[in-house]
XYZ file of C-alpha atoms in Angstrom:
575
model
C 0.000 0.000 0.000
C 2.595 2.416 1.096
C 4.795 1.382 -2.222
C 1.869 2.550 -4.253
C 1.397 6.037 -2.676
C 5.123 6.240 -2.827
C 5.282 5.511 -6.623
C 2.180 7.637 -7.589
C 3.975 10.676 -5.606
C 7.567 10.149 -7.798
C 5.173 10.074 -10.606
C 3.908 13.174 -10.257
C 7.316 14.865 -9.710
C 8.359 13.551 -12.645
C 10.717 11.210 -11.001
C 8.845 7.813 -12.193
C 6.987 6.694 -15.841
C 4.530 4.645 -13.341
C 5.943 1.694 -14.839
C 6.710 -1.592 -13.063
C 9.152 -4.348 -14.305
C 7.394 -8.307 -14.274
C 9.195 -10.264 -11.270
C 8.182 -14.897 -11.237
C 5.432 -14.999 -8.622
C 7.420 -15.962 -5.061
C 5.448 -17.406 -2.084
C 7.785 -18.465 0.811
C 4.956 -21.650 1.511
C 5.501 -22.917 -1.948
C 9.071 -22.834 -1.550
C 8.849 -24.700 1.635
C 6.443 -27.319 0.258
C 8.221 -27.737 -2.549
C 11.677 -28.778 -0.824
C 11.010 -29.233 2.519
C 11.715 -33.153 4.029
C 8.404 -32.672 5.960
C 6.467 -32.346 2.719
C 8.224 -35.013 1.016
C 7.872 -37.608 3.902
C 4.244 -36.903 4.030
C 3.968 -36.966 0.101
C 5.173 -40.882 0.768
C 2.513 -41.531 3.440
C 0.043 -40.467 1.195
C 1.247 -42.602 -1.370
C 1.489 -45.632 0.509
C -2.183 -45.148 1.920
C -3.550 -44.544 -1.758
C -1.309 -47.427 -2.999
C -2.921 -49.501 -0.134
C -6.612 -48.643 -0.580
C -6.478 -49.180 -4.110
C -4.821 -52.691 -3.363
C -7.500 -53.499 -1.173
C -10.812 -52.132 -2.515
C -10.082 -51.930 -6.214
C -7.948 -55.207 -7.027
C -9.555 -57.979 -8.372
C -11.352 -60.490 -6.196
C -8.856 -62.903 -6.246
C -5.599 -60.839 -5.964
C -3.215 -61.983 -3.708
C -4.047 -59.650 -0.932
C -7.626 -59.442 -1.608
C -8.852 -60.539 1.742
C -5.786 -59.431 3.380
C -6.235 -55.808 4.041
C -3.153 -55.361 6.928
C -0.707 -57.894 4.496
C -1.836 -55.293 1.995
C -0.804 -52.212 3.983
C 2.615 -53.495 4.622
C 3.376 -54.722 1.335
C 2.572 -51.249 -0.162
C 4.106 -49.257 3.026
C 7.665 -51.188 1.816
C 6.813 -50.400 -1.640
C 6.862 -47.078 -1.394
C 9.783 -47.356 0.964
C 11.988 -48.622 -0.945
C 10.969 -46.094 -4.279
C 11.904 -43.614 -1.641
C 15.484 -45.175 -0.575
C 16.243 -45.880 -4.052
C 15.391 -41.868 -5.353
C 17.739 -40.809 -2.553
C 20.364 -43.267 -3.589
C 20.690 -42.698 -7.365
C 18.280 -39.770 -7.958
C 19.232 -37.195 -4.553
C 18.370 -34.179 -7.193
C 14.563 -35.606 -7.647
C 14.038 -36.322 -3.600
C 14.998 -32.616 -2.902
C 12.257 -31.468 -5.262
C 9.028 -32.992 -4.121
C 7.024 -31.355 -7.192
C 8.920 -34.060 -9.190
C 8.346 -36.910 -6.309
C 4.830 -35.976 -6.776
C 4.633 -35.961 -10.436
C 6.452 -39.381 -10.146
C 3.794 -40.730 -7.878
C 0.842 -39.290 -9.968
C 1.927 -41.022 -12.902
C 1.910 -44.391 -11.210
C -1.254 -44.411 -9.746
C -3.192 -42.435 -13.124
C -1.138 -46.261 -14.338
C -2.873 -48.365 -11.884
C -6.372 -46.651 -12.439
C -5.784 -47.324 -16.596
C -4.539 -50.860 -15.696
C -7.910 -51.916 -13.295
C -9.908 -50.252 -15.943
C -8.295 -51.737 -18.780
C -9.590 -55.340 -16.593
C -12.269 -54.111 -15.969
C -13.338 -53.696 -20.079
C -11.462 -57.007 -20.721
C -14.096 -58.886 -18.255
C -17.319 -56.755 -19.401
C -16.888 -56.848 -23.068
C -14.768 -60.233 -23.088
C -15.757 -62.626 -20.739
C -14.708 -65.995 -22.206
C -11.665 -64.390 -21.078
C -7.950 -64.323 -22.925
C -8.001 -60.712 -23.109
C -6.944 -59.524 -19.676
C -2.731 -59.433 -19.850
C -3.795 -58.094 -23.822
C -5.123 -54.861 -22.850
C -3.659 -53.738 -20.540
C -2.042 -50.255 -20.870
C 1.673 -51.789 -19.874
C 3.341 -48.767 -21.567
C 1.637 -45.314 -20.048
C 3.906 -44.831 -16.751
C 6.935 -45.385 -18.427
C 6.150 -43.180 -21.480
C 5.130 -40.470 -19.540
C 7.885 -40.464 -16.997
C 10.448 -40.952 -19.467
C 8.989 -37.966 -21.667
C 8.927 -35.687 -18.244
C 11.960 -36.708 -16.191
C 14.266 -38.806 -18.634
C 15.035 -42.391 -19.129
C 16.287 -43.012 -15.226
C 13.160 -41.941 -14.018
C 11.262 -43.987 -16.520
C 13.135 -47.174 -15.731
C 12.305 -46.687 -12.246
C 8.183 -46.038 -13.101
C 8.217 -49.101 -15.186
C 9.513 -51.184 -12.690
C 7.238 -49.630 -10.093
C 4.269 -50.015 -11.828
C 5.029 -53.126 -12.883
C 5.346 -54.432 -9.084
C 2.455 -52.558 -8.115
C 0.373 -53.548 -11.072
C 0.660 -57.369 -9.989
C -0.814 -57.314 -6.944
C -3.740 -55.524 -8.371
C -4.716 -58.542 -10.749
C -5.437 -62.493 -10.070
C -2.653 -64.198 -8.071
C -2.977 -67.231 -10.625
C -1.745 -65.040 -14.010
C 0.341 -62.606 -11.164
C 3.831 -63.203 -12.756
C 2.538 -64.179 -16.303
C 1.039 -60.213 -15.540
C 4.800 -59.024 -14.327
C 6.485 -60.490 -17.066
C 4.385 -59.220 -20.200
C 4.325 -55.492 -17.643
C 8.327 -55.342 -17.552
C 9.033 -56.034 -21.027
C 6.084 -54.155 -22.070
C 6.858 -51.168 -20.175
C 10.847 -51.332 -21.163
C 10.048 -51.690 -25.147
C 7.579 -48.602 -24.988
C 10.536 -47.104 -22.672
C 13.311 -47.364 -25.431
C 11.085 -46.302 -27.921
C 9.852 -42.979 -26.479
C 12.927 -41.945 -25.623
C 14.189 -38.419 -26.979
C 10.940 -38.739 -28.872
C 11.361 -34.891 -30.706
C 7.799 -35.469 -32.396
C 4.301 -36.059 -31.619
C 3.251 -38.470 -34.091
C 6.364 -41.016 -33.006
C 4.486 -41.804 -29.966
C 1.773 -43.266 -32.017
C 4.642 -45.382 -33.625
C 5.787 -46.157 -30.420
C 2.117 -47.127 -29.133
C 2.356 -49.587 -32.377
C 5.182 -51.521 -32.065
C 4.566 -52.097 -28.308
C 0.835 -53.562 -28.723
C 2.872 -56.004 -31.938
C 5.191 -56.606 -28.728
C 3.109 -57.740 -26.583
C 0.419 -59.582 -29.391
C 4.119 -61.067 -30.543
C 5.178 -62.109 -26.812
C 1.287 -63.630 -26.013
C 1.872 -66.169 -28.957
C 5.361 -67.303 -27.549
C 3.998 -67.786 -24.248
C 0.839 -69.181 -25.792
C -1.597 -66.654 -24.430
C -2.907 -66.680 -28.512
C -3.003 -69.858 -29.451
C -2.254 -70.621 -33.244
C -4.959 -72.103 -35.142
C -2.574 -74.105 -37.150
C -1.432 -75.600 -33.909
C -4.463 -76.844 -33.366
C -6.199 -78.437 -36.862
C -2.608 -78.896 -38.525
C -1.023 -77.082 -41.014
C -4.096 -76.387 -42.940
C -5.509 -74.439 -40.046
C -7.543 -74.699 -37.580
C -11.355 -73.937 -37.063
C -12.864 -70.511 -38.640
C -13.587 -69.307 -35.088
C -10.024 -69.941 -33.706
C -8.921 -67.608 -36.733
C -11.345 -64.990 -35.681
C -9.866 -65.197 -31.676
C -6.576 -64.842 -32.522
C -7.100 -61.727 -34.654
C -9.247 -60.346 -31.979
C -6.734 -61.003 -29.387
C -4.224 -59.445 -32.140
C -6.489 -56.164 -32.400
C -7.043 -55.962 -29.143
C -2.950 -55.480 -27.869
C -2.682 -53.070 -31.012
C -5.438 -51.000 -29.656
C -4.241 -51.177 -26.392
C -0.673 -49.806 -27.618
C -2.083 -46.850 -29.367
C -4.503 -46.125 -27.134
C -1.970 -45.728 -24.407
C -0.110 -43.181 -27.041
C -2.996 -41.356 -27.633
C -3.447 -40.784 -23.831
C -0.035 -40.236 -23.759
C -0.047 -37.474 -26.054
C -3.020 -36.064 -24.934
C -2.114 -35.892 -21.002
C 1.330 -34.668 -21.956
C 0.613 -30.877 -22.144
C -1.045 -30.897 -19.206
C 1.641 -32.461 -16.953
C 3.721 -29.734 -18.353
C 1.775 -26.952 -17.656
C 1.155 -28.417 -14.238
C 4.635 -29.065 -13.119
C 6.074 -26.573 -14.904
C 8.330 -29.078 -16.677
C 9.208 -28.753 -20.638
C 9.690 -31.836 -22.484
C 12.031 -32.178 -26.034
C 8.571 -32.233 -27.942
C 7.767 -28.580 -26.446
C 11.377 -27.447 -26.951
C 10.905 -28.339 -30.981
C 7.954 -26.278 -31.248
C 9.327 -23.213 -29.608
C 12.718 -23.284 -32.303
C 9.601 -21.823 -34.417
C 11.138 -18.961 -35.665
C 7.834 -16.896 -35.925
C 7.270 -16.716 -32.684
C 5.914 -12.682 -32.360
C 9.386 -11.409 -30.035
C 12.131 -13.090 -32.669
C 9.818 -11.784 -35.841
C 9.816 -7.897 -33.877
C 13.787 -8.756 -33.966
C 14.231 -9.083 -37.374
C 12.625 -5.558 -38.095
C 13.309 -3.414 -34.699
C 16.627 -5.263 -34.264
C 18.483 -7.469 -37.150
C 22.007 -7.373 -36.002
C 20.322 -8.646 -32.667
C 18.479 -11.193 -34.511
C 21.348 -12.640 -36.523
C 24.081 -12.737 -32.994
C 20.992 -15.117 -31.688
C 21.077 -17.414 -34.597
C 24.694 -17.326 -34.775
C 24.796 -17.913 -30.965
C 21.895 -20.872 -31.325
C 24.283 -22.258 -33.896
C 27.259 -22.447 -31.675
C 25.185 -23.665 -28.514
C 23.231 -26.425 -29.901
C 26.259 -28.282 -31.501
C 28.728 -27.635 -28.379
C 25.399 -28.564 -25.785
C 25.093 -32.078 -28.133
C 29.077 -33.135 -27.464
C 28.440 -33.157 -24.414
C 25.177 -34.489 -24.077
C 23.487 -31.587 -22.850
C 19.353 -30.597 -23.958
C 20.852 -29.172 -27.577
C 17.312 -28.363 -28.281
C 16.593 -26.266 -24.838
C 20.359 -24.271 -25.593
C 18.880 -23.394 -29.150
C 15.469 -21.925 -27.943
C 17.517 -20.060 -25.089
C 19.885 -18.597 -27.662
C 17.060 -17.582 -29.782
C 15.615 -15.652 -27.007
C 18.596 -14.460 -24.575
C 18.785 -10.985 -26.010
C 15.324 -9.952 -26.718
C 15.694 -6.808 -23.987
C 17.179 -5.385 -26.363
C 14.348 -4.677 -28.156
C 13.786 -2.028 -25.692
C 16.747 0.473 -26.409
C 17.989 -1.743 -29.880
C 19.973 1.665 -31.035
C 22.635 1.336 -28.180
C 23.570 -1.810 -28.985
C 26.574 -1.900 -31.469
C 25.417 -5.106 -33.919
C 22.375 -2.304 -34.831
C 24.147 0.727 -34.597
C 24.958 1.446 -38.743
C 27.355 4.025 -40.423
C 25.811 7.183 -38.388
C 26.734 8.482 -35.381
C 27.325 5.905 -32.328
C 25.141 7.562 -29.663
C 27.308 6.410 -26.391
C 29.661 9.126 -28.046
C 26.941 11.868 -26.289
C 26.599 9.456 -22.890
C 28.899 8.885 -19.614
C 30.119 5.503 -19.494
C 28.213 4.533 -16.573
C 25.083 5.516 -18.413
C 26.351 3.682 -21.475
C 26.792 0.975 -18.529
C 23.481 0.884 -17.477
C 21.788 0.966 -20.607
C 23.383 -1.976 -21.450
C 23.182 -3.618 -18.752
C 19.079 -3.484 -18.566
C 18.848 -5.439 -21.029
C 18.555 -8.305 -19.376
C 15.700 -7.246 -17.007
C 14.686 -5.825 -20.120
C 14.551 -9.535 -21.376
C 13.234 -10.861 -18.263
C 10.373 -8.346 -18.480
C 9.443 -9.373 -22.229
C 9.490 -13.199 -21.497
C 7.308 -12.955 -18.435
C 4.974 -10.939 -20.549
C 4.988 -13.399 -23.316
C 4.954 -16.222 -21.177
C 8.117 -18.004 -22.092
C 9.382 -21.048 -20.327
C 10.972 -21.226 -16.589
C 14.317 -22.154 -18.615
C 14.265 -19.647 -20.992
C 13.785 -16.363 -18.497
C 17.126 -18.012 -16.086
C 18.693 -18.225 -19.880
C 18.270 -14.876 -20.325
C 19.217 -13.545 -16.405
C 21.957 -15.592 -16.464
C 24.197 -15.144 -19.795
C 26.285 -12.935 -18.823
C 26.295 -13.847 -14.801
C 28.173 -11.157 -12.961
C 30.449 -10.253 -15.706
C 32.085 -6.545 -16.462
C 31.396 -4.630 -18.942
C 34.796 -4.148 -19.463
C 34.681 -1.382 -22.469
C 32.885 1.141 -20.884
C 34.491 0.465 -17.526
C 38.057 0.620 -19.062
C 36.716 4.473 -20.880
C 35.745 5.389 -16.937
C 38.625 4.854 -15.451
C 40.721 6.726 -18.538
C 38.271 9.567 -18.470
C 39.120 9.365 -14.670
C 42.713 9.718 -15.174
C 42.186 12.614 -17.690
C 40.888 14.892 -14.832
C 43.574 13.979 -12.327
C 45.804 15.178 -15.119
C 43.755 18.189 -15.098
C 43.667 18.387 -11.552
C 47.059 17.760 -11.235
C 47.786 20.964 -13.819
C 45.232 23.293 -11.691
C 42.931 23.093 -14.129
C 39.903 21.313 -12.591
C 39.307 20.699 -8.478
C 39.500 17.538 -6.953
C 35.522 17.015 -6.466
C 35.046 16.970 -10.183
C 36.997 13.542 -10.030
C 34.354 10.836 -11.134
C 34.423 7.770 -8.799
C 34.900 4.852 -10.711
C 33.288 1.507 -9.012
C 33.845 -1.861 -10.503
C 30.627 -3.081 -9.169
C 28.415 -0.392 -10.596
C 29.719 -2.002 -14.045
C 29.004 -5.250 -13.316
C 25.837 -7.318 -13.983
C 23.679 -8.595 -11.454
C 23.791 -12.068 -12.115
C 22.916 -14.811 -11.406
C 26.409 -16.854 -12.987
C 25.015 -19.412 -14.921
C 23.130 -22.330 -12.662
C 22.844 -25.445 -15.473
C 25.072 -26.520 -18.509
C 22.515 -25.187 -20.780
C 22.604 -21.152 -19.518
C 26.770 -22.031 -19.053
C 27.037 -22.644 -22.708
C 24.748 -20.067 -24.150
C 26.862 -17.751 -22.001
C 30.239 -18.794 -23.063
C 28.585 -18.883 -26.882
C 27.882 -15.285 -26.770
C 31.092 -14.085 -25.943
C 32.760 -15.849 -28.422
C 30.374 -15.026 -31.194
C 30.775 -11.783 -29.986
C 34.707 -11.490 -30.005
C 35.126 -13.487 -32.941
C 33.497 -10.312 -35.285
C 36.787 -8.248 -33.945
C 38.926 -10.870 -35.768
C 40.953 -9.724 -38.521
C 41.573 -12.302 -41.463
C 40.544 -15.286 -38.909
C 42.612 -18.496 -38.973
C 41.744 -21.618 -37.154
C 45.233 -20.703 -35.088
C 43.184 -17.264 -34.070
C 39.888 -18.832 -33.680
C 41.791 -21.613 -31.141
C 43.341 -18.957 -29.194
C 40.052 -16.429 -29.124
C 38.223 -18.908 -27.628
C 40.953 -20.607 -25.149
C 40.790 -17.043 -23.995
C 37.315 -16.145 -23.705
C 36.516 -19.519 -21.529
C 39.502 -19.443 -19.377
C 38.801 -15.444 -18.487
C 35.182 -16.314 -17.733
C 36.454 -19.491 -15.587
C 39.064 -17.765 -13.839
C 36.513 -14.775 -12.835
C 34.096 -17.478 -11.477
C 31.533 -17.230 -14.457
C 31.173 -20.895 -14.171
C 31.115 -21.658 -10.802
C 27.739 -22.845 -9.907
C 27.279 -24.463 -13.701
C 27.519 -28.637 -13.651
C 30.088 -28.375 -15.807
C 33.708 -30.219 -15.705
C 37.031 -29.638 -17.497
C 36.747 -32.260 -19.869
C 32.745 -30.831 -20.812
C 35.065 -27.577 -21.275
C 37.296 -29.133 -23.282
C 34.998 -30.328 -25.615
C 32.519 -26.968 -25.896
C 35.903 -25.449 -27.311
C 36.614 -28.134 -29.189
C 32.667 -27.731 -30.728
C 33.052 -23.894 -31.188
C 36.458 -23.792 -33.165
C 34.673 -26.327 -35.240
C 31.353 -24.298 -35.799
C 33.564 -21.243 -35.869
C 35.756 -22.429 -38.923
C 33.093 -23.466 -40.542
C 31.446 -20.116 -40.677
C 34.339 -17.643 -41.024
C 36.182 -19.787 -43.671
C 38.119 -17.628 -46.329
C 36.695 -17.857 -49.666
C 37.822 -17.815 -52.689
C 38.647 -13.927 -54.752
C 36.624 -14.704 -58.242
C 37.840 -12.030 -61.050
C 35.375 -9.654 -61.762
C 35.675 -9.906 -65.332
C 36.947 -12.348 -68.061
C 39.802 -12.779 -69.877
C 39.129 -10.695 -73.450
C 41.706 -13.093 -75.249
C 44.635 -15.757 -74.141
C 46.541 -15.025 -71.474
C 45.618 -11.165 -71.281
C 43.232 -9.626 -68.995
C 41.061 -6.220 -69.994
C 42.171 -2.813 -68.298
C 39.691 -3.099 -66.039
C 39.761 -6.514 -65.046
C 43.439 -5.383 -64.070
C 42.766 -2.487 -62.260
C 39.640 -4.361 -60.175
C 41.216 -7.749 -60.161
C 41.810 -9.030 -56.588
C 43.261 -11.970 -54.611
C 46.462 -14.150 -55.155
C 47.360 -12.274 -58.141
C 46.837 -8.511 -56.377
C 49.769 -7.062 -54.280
C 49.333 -7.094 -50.852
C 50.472 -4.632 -48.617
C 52.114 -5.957 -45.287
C 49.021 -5.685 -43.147
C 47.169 -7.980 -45.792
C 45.493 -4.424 -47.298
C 45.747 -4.631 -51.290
C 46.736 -1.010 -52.412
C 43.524 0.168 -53.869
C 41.942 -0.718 -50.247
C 44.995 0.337 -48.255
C 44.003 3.650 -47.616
C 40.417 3.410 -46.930
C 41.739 0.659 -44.453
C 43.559 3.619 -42.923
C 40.785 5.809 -42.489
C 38.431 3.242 -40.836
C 40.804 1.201 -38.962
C 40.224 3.240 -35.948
C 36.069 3.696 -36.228
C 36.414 -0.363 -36.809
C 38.413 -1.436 -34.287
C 36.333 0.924 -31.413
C 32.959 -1.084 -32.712
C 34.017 -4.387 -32.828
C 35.972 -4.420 -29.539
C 32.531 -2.310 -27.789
C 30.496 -5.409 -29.318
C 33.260 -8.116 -28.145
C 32.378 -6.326 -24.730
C 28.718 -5.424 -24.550
């Protein structure tokens, strides 16, 4: 209340616009809830109760605990003890996160539900029976987790499920049930990985219902006709079973994709989680902030590419989400739609306008772009990922060109003061920290790499004549600068992940700043003789080259500019 009086008050003494910048919604409760050991010990309780009640009151009649309601209670109380033990053993980062222990537990009992009513349909709709271990949706815990969390987390849902889903059935088909769950659940688990597209689940709901109809006949759930009449076949209606029994697994496959599919984007938008299917569609280049870059900003808009470029094939080497450091790239520098005629990569032949500006205003008008950025993508609604992307590219780096200008314009005065002409207040005090970003540093090996990308895509424009000998040594420098001044600290990512991100940009880098060949501008008018003015314009091997690689007709414009294009690319190696 007070902060709004306040604000209107500055606003009418022409001290505020009346604007606000978008901050991520903060509660301290959901915070708490969503890491504290209380609320993931009691997230277990509740699983093993629902686990247990849905053992005892929704199995079938002759389960193995049907009648055995406090047998039941154990058995699922250790159940869901040991899925806790074993996420704290090999998955510590998915225990200390309950929204993911939760999603994890979700999944597997949205399985067991599918499973009792896939039964259930069998028996109503089926009831000479055959059908039961058919239709059953084997595949839909494992798809989903893997989809969500990756393929550890999958492996453990399938085997989960699978455990929990035979106690739910009858004791006498109980491990016929386990064994057609497991290997159904781990074929529609190797198949969904990394799934980039939509319609491959439905190919991976396919080939697991002709898994399973393919596993029934070996373990002689289907019985071949031929087995029974001879090789001529068997009776009509054994024909007709079979390819009902066929049908039905098929259907049961791609049904499970379809829920898959379907329940997908809703996981996501509930648990704030973005899977490799999402990250695809949002490398749509017409989304409305990168299409307002190509017009309001296009030297903006072609560093992102460049940077997406760089990112994607140095995140893939090291096995990294290339598709999440592509979509971050895209969208990293968007606050500088805001002030886009500060920032050197737009600034054309005119006038640079931090010529008319201090360079801690130059400072902070670059530096806002990022809560620029972070402004724009809460407005848009872009993903969790994507806003730390764009906080965290440049961490808490300097901006080194403007600070370097302070501290000369600083020395200028004390040369003034020193010759009596200026006093000692009019000394500007030069702070490293007021030309330093606000960070965060980089937090996962995504942000670390579209942060070290930048900078090198950045630096490399400066290059004169690049060779791969330059390129090596640009970018040795650029990651060891940022490493040394802790740019990397809190980023998961080792020397040898290092080693091969450089490894991945001198690659990318060569690629796209190879030399190419001088054609002649005109052709020969007879034998061995060139026209006058293929002479005079002719460049390349044949031209003279003056010793800084200039040819003569160039030399002297060189000389003009070589100041004016140093200046800009070293302020856009910096900024």
């Amino acid at each position: 209340m007070f902060d709004f009086f306040g604000q209107r008050r500055l606003q009418r003494q022409g001290f505020s616009s009346g604007q606000k910048r978008r901050k991520p919604a903060t509660h301290g409760w959901v915070e708490a809830l969503r890491s504290g050991p209380a609320a993931c010990g009691g997230l277990f309780v509740l699983f093993a109760a629902v686990i247990a009640v849905m053992t005892i009151f929704l199995a079938d009649g002759e389960a193995i605990f049907a009648e055995k309601p406090l047998k039941a209670l154990v058995v699922t109380i250790v159940i869901a003890a040991s899925l806790m033990v074993h996420l704290y053993v090999n998955l510590p980062q998915t225990l200390a996160d309950n929204a993911r222990v939760l999603l994890l537990q979700i999944v597997i009992v949205a399985h067991l539900l599918l499973l009792r009513l896939a039964a259930y349909m069998a028996v109503t709709f089926a009831p000479e029976g055959g059908f039961l271990l058919l239709v059953a949706t084997y595949g839909f815990a494992p798809m989903m987790i893997s989809l969500l969390m990756g393929r550890n987390h999958g492996t453990l849902a399938a085997i989960y499920a699978s455990l929990l889903g035979g106690l739910m059935v009858e004791k006498s088909v109980g491990l016929i049930f386990l064994v057609f769950s497991l290997i159904g659940s781990f074929v529609a688990l190797y198949l969904s990985h990394k799934v980039r597209r939509r319609g491959k689940l439905m190919s991976a709901g396919v080939y697991v219902g002709l898994a399973i109809a393919l596993l029934a006949i070996g373990l002689g759930e289907i019985q071949l006709p031929f087995l029974k009449g001879g090789f001529r076949g068997g009776l009509a209606a054994d024909w007709e079973q079979m390819g009902r029994q066929c049908l039905a697994a098929l259907v049961a496959g791609i049904v499970t994709s379809m829920l898959v599919s379907g329940l997908l984007p809703l996981f996501e938008a509930l648990f704030h989680v973005t899977t490799d299917i999402s990250w695809i569609e949002l490398t749509d280049l017409n989304h409305p902030l990168l299409k307002r870059m190509t017009i309001e900003a296009p030297g903006t808009y072609h560093h992102s590419l460049v940077v997406a470029n760089l990112a994607e094939a140095a995140a893939e080497a090291i096995g990294a989400n290339a598709t999440m450091a592509r979509v971050g790239a895209y969208f990293h520098d968007i606050g500088k739609l805001k002030k886009p005629q500060y920032c050197i990569e737009n600034i054309g032949e005119g006038e640079n306008p931090h010529d008319e500006l201090t360079p801690t205003m130059s400072a902070l008008i670059i530096m806002s772009h990022v809560k620029d950025g972070v402004d724009l993508a809460l407005k848009y609604k872009l993903k969790r990922e994507v806003i730390d992307v764009i906080q965290e590219h440049h961490g808490t780096s300097l901006v080194y060109f403007f600070y370097h200008r302070a501290l000369k314009q600083r020395l200028e005065v004390e040369e003034q003061v020193r010759l009596k002409k200026a006093h000692e207040e009019d000394i500007p005090e030069v702070k490293e920290e007021t030309f330093r970003y606000h960070g965060p540093t980089p937090r996962s090996r995504e942000s670390a790499i579209i942060s070290l990308a930048d900078a090198v895509e950045s630096a490399s424009r400066s290059l004169q004549k690049p060779t791969p000998q330059k390129i090596e040594q640009l970018i040795d420098e650029i990651t060891t600068a940022r490493l040394e001044d802790g740019q990397l600290a809190e980023a998961a990512i080792t020397f040898a992940d290092l080693t091969e991100i450089r490894a991945s940009f001198c690659t990318t880098l060569r690629s796209m700043m190879h030399n190419r060949i001088a054609y002649p501008k005109s052709p020969p008018t007879s034998s061995g003789n060139l026209s006058s003015v293929g002479k005079e314009k002719q460049t390349g091997a044949e031209a003279p080259a003056s010793e800084d690689g200039e040819t003569p007709q160039g030399s002297s414009l060189a000389a003009k500019l070589k100041t004016g294009v140093a200046l800009k690319s070293f302020l856009h190696l910096l900024i």
